Coordinates of C-alpha atoms and ligand atoms in Angstrom, one line a residue:
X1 CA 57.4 37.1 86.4
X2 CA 58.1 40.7 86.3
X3 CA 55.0 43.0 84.8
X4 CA 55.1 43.4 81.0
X5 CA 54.6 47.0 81.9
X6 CA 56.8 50.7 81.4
X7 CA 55.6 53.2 83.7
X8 CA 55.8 56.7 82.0
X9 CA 55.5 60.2 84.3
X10 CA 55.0 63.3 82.4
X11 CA 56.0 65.5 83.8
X12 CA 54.8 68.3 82.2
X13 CA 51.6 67.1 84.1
X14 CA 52.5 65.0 86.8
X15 CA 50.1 62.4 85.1
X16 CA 51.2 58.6 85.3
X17 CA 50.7 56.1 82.4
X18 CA 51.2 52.4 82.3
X19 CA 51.9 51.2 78.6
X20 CA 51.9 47.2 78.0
X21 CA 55.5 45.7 76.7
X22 CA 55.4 43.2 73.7
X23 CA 58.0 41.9 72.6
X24 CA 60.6 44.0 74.1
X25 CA 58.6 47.4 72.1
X26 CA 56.7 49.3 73.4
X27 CA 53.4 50.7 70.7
X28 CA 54.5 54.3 69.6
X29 CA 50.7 54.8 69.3
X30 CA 50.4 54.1 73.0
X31 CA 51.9 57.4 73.6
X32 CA 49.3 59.4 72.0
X33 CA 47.3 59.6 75.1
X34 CA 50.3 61.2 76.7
X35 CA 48.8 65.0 76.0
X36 CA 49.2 68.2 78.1
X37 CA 45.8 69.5 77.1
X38 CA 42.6 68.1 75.1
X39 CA 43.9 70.2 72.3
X40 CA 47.5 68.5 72.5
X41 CA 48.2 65.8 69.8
X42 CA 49.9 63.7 71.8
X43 CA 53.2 62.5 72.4
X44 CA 55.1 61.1 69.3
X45 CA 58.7 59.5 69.2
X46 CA 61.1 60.9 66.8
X47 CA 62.9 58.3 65.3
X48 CA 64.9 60.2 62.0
X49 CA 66.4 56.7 59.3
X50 CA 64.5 54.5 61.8
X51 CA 67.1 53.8 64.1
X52 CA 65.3 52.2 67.0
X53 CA 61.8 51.4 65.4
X54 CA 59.8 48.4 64.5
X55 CA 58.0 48.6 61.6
X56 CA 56.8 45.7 61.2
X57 CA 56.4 42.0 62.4
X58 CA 58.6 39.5 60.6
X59 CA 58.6 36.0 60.0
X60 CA 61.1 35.7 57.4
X61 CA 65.3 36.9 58.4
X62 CA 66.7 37.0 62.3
X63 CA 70.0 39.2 62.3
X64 CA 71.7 39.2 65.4
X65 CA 74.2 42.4 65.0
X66 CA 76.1 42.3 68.1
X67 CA 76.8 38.4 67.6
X68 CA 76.6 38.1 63.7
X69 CA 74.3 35.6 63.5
X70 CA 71.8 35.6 60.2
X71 CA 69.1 32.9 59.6
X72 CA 66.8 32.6 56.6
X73 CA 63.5 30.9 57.9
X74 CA 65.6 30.2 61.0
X75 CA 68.3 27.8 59.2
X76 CA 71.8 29.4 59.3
X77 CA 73.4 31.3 56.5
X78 CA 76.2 29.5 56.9
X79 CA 74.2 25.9 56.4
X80 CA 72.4 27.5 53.8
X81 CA 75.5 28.7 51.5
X82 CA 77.3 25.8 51.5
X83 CA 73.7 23.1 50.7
X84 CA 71.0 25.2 49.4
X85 CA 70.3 26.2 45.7
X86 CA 69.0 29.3 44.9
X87 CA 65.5 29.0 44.0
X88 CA 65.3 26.5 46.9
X89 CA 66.3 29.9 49.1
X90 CA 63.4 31.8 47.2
X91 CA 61.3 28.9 47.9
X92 CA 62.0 29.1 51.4
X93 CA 61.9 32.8 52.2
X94 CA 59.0 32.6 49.8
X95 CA 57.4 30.2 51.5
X96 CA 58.4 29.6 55.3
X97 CA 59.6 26.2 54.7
X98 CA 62.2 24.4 52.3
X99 CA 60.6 22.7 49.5
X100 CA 60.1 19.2 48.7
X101 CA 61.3 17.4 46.1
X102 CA 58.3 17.7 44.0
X103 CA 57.6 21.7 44.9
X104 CA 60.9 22.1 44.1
X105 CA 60.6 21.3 40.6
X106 CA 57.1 22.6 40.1
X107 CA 58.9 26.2 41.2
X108 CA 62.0 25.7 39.5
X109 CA 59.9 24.5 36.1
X110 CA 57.5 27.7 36.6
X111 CA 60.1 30.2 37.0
X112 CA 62.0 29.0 33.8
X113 CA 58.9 28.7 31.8
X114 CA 58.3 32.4 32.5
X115 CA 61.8 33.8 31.2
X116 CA 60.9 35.8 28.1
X117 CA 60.0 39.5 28.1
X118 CA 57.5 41.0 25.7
X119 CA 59.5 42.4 23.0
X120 CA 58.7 45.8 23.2
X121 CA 60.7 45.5 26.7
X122 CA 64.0 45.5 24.0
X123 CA 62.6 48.4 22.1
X124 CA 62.1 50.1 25.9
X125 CA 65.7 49.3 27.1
X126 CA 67.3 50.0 23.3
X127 CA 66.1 53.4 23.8
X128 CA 68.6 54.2 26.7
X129 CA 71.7 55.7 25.9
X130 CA 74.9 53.4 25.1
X131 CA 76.7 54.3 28.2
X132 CA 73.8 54.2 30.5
X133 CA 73.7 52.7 34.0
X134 CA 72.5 49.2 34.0
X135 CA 71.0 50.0 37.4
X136 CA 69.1 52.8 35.9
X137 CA 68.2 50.5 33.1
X138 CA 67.0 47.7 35.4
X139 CA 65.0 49.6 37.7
X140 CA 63.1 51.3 34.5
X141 CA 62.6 47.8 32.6
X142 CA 61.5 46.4 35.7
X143 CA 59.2 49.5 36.8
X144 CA 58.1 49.1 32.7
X145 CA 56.8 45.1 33.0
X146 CA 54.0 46.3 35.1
X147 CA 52.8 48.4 32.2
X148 CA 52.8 45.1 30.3
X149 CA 51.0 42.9 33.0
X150 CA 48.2 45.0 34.6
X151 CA 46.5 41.9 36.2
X152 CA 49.4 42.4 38.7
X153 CA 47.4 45.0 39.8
X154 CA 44.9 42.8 41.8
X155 CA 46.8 42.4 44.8
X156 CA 44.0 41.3 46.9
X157 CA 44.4 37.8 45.1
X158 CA 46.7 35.7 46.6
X159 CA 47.1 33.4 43.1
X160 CA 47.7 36.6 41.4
X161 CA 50.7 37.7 43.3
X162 CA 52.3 34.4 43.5
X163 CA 51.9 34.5 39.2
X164 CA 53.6 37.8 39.9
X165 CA 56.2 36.5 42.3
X166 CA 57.2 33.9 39.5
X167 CA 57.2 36.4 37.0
X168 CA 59.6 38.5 38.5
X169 CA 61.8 36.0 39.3
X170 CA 61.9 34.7 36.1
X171 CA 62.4 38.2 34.1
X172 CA 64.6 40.3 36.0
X173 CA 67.1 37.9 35.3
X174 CA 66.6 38.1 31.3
X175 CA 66.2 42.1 31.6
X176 CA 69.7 41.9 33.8
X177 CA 71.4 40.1 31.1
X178 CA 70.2 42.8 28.6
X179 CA 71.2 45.5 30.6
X180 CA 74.8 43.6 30.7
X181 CA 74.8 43.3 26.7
X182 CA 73.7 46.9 26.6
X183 CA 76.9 48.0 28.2
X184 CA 78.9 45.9 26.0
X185 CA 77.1 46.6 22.9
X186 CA 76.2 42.9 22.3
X187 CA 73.2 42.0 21.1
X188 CA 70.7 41.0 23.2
X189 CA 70.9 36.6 23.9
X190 CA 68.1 35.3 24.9
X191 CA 66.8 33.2 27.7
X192 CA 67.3 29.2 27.8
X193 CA 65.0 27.5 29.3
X194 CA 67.4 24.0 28.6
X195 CA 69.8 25.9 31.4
X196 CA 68.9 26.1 35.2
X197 CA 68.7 29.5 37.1
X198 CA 72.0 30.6 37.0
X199 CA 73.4 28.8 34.4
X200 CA 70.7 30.4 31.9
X201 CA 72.1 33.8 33.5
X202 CA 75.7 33.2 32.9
X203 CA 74.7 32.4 29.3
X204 CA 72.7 35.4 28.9
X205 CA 75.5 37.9 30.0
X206 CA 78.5 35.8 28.5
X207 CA 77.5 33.9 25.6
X208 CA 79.3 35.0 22.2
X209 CA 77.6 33.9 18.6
X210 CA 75.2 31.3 20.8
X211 CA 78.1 29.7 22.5
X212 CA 79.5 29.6 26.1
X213 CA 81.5 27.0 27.7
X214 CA 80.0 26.8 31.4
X215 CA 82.3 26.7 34.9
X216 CA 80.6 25.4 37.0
X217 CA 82.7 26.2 40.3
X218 CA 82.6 29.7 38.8
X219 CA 78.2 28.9 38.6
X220 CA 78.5 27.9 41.9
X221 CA 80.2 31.0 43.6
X222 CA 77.8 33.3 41.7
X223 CA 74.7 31.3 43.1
X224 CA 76.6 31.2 46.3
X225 CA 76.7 35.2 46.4
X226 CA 72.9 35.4 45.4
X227 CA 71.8 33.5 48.1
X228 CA 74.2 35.5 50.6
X229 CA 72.0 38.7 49.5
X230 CA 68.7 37.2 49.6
X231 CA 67.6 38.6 52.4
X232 CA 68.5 41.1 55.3
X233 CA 65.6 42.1 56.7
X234 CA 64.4 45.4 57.1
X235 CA 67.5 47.2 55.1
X236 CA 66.7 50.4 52.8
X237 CA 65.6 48.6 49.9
X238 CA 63.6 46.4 51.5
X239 CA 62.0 49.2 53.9
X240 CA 61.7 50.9 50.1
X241 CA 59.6 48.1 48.7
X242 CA 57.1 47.7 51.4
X243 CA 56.5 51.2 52.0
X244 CA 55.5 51.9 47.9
X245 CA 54.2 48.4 47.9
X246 CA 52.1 49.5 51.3
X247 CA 50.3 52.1 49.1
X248 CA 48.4 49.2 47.1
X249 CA 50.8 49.4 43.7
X250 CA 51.6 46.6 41.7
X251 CA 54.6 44.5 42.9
X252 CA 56.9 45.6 39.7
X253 CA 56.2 49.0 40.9
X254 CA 57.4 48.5 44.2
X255 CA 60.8 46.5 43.5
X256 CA 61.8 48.6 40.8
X257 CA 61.4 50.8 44.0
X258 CA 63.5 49.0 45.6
X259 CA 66.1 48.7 42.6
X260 CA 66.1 52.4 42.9
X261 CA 67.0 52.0 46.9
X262 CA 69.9 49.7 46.3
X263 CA 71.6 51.6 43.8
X264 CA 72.8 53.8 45.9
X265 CA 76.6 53.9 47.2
X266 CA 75.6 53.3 50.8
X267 CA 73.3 50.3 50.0
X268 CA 74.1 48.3 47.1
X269 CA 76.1 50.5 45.4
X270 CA 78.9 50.0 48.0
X271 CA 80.0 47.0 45.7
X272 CA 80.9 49.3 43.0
X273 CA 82.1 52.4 45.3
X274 CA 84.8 49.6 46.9
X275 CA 86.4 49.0 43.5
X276 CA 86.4 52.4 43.0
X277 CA 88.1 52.8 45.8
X278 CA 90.9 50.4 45.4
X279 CA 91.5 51.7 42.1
X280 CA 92.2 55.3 43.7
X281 CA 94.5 53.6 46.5
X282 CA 96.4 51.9 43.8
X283 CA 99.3 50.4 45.7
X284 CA 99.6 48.7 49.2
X285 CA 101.8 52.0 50.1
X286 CA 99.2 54.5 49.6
X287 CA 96.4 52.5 52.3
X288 CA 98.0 54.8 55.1
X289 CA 97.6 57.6 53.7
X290 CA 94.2 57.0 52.4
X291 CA 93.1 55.7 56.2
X292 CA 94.3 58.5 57.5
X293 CA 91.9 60.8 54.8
X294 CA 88.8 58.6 56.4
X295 CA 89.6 59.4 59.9
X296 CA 89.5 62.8 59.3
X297 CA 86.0 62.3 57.9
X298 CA 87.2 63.1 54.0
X299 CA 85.3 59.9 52.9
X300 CA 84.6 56.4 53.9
X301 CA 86.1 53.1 54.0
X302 CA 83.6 51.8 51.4
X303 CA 82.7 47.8 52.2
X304 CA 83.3 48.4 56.3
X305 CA 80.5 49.1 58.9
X306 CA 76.9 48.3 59.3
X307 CA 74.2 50.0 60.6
X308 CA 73.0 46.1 62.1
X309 CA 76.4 44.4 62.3
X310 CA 78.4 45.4 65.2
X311 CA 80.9 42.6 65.5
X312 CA 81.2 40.9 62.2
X313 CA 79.1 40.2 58.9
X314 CA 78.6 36.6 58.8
X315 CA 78.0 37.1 54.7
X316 CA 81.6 38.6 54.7
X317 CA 83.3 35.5 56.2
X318 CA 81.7 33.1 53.7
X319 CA 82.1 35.5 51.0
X320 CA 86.0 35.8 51.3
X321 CA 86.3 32.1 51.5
X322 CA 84.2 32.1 47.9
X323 CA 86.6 35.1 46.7
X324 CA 90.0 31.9 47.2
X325 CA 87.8 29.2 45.1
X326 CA 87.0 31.6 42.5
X327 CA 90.4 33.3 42.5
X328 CA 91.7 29.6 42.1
X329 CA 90.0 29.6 39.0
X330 CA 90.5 32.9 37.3
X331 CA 94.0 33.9 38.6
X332 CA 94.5 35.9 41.7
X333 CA 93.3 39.5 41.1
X334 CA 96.0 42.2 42.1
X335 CA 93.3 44.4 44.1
X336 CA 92.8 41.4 47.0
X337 CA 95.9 42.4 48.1
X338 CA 95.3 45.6 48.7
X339 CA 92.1 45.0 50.3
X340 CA 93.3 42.0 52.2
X341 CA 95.9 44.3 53.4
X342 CA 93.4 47.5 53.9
X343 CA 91.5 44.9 55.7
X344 CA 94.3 44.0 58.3
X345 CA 95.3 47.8 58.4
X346 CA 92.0 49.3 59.5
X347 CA 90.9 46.1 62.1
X348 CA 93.6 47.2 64.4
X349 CA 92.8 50.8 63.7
X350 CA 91.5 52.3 67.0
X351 CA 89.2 54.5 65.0
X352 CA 87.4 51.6 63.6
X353 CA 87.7 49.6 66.9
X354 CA 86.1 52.1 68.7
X355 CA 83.5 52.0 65.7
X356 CA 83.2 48.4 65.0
X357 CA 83.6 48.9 61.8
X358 CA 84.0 45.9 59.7
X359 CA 84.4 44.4 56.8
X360 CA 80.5 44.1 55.2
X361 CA 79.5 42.2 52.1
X362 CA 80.5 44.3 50.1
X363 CA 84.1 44.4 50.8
X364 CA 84.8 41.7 48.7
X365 CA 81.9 40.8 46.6
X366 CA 83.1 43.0 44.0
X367 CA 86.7 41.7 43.2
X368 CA 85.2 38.5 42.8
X369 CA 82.8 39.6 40.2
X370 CA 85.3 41.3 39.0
X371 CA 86.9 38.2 38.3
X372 CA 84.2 35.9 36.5
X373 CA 84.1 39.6 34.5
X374 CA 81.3 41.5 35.0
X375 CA 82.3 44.9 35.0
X376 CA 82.0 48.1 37.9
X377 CA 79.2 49.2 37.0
X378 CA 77.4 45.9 37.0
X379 CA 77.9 45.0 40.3
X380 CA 74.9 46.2 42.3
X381 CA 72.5 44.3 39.4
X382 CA 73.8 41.0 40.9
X383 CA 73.1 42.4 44.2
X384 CA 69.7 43.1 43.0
X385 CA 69.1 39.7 41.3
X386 CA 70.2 38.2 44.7
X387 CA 67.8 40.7 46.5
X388 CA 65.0 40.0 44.7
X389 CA 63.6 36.9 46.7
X390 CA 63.8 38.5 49.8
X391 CA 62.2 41.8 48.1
X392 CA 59.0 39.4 47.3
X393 CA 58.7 37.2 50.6
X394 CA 59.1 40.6 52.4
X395 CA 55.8 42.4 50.3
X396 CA 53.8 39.2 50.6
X397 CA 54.6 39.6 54.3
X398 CA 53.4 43.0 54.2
X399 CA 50.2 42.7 52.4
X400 CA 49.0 39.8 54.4
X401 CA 49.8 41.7 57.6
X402 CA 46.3 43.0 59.2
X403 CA 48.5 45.3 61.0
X404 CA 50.0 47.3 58.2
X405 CA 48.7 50.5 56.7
X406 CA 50.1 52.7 54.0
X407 CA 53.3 53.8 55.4
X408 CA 53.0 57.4 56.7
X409 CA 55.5 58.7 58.9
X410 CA 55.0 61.5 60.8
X411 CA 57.4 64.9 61.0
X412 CA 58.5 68.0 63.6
X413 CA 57.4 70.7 61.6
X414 CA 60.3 73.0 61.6
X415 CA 59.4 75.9 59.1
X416 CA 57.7 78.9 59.4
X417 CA 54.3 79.9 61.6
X418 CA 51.3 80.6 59.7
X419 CA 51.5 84.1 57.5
X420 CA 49.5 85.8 55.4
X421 CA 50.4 85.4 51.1
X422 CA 52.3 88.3 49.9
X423 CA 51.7 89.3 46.6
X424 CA 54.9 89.4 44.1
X425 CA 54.7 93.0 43.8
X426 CA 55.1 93.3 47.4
X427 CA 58.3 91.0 48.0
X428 CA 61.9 92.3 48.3
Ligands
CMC501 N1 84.3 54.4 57.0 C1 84.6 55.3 57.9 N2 83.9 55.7 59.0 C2 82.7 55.1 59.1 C3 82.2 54.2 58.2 C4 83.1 53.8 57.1 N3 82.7 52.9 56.2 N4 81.0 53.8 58.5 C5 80.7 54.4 59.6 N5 81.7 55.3 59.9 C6 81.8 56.1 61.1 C7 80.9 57.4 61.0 O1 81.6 58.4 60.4 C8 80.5 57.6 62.4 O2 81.6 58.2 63.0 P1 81.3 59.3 64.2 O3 80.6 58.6 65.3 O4 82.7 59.8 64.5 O5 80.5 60.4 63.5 C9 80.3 56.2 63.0 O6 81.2 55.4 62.2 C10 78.9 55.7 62.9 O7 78.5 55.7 61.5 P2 77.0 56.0 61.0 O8 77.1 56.6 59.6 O9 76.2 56.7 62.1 O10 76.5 54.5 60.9 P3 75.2 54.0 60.2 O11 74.7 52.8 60.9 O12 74.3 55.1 59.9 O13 75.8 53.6 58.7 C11 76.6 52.4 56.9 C12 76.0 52.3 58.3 C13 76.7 51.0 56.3 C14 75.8 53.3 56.0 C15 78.0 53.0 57.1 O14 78.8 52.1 57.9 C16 78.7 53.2 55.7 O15 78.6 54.3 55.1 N6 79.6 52.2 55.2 C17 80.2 52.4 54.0 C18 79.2 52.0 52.9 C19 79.0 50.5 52.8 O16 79.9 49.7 52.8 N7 77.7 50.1 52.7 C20 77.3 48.8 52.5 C21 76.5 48.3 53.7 S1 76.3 46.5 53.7 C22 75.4 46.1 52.3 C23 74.0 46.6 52.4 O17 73.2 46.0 53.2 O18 73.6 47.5 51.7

């Protein structure tokens, strides 16, 4: 077998190092000997959004981009969505291995057991305005629990951070559903623990004067879009919640850090921002025009590309296939057409080709929560609800891994060389 070796030559000095492979990486701190003088720091690599850096040792998702291939645990996602239950997924990415019958219910039992919020959460999220953002309101009532749990704070202890795991899991839901009544001006219904996951959800968001007649295919696609966000590796939200949860915080800190990550338009937020954008398109004869406006780099086609993905999402397949059953159900909504359409346009567009650019999750996640009726602003919370096991599994990860440190990256300083302060009287 070849030598798990890369020979480097500086040649600056005309010295010549031999640094071991792993893995197919090579250890950025191996080039740290790599120094022109004893007073050189070293060689660093300059890696700017992480593009071709490691940071970490996973156990828990494989992506392959360039064939579209995602596994939870190493089962397919494809397997997955079509047999698994939610909680069974947060078992499993949870846990490394799907659960029995019995840990099943012992999971499922202690996450609904654990739905209620301290009331003072309702004061908390009543004092937000009437129109706020429920992803500004979820990352705050989330970031708040910790205040009202500071026994999360022992981290060291693994029984603590699993009571923390189920915690999470069983509240974010319940503070979700009030951020939903929030931007309806409903009051607040509260959790039943009768229900199962997502049924006690979808009674939370929709139920009117304690009543709510339950579809279940329309249960099923929810929890089938959950689990298709459950986990993706190291993404920005993900990278968000281990680096803040690297620095020794309590875990509500650190995914109401990652909350914060995913509400933005190129994360999670790309859910909403596709909506958006069919709304300004309008009409299936304005998609030209509006390609046209994205080619010449005034905006993007929100819900296409992927910084992993190079050939297709494997989430987006099964999720249009989810959008036809739950369209069956609700009646067809008149913005699939355009996207469908947009779709079709931009796949045979040379400047996506060249690109590969296409369709992502998000493409059509939205019109079909659109359709069960959970408004714009509201999608990226679902997002975040589905997120949220994969958000845990991936800070257990971290914290049990010997290897990790608090995450500090390094720079290129770019400003100015050292000078001497110049008093205000003195300045121009
Ligand atoms: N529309 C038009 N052009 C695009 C798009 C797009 N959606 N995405 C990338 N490009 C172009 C980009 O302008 C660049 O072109 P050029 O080489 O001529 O400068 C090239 O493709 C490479 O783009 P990039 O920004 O370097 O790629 P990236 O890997 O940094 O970005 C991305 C990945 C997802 C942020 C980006 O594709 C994007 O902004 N997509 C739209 C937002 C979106 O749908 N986000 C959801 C991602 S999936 C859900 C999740 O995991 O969060």
């Amino acid at each position: 077998m070849a030598q798990q070796t890369l020979t480097i030559t500086d040649n600056r000095t005309g010295k010549t190092y031999e640094l071991p492979i792993a893995d197919g990486t090579i250890k950025a701190m191996d080039l740290r000997q790599i120094r022109t003088s004893a007073e050189d720091f070293g060689l660093m690599t300059y890696d700017p959004a992480f593009m071709n850096t490691a940071a970490c040792r996973s156990a828990i998702t494989f992506i392959d981009g360039d064939k579209g291939i995602l596994e939870y645990r190493g089962y397919p996602i494809e397997e997955i969505a079509e047999h698994a239950s939610f909680l069974e997924v947060a078992y499993l990415l949870n846990e490394g291995e799907l659960p029995n019958a019995a840990q099943l219910k012992k999971w499922s039992d202690e996450v609904r057991y654990h739905t209620y919020v301290h009331t003072n959460i309702i004061k908390f999220l009543e004092g937000f305005r009437y129109d706020a953002h429920p992803m500004g309101m979820l990352l705050g009532g989330v970031g708040a629990l910790s205040t009202f749990y500071p026994d999360a704070k022992n981290i060291e202890d693994p029984r603590c951070r699993y009571a923390q795991r189920v915690r999470l899991m069983s509240k974010v839901p319940t503070i979700a559903a009030f951020c939903f009544r929030n931007l309806h001006g409903l009051p607040y219904e509260f959790p039943r623990n009768d229900l199962d996951y997502i049924g006690n959800f979808v009674n939370m968001t929709f139920s009117i004067g304690g009543k709510h007649e339950p579809n279940l295919v329309l249960q099923r696609a929810l929890e089938i879009l959950l689990i298709l966000h459950a986990d993706h590796e190291q993404n920005c939200s993900t990278s968000a919640v281990r680096a803040v949860g690297s620095s020794g915080v309590d875990p509500f800190s650190a995914i109401s850090a990652g909350i914060a990550a995913l509400y933005g338009p190129l994360h999670g937020g790309a859910n909403e921002a596709v909506l958006r954008m069919l709304d300004e398109i309008g009409s299936k004869d304005r998609i030209p025009a509006f390609i046209e406006k994205v080619k010449k780099g005034e905006g993007r086609l929100m819900g296409f590309g992927h910084r992993v993905y190079k050939s297709y999402d494997p989430r987006a397949r099964l999720i249009k296939k989810v959008a036809y059953d739950v369209f069956a159900q609700t009646g067809m909504n008149p913005k699939l057409e355009i996207a469908i359409e947009l779709e079709q346009i931009a796949l045979k567009d040379e400047y996506f080709i060249s690109r590969k650019l296409y369709p992502n999750v998000d493409f059509y996640s939205g019109l079909i929560y659109q359709a069960m009726g959970y408004p714009t602003d509201y999608f990226t919370v679902l997002f975040a609800l589905g997120r949220l096991p994969g958000w845990l599994a991936q800070w257990e990860e971290m914290i049990g891994d010997k290897e990790q440190k608090i995450a500090r990256p390094r720079q290129i300083f770019t400003g100015p060389a050292r000078r001497p302060y110049v008093p205000l009287a003195k300045r121009g």
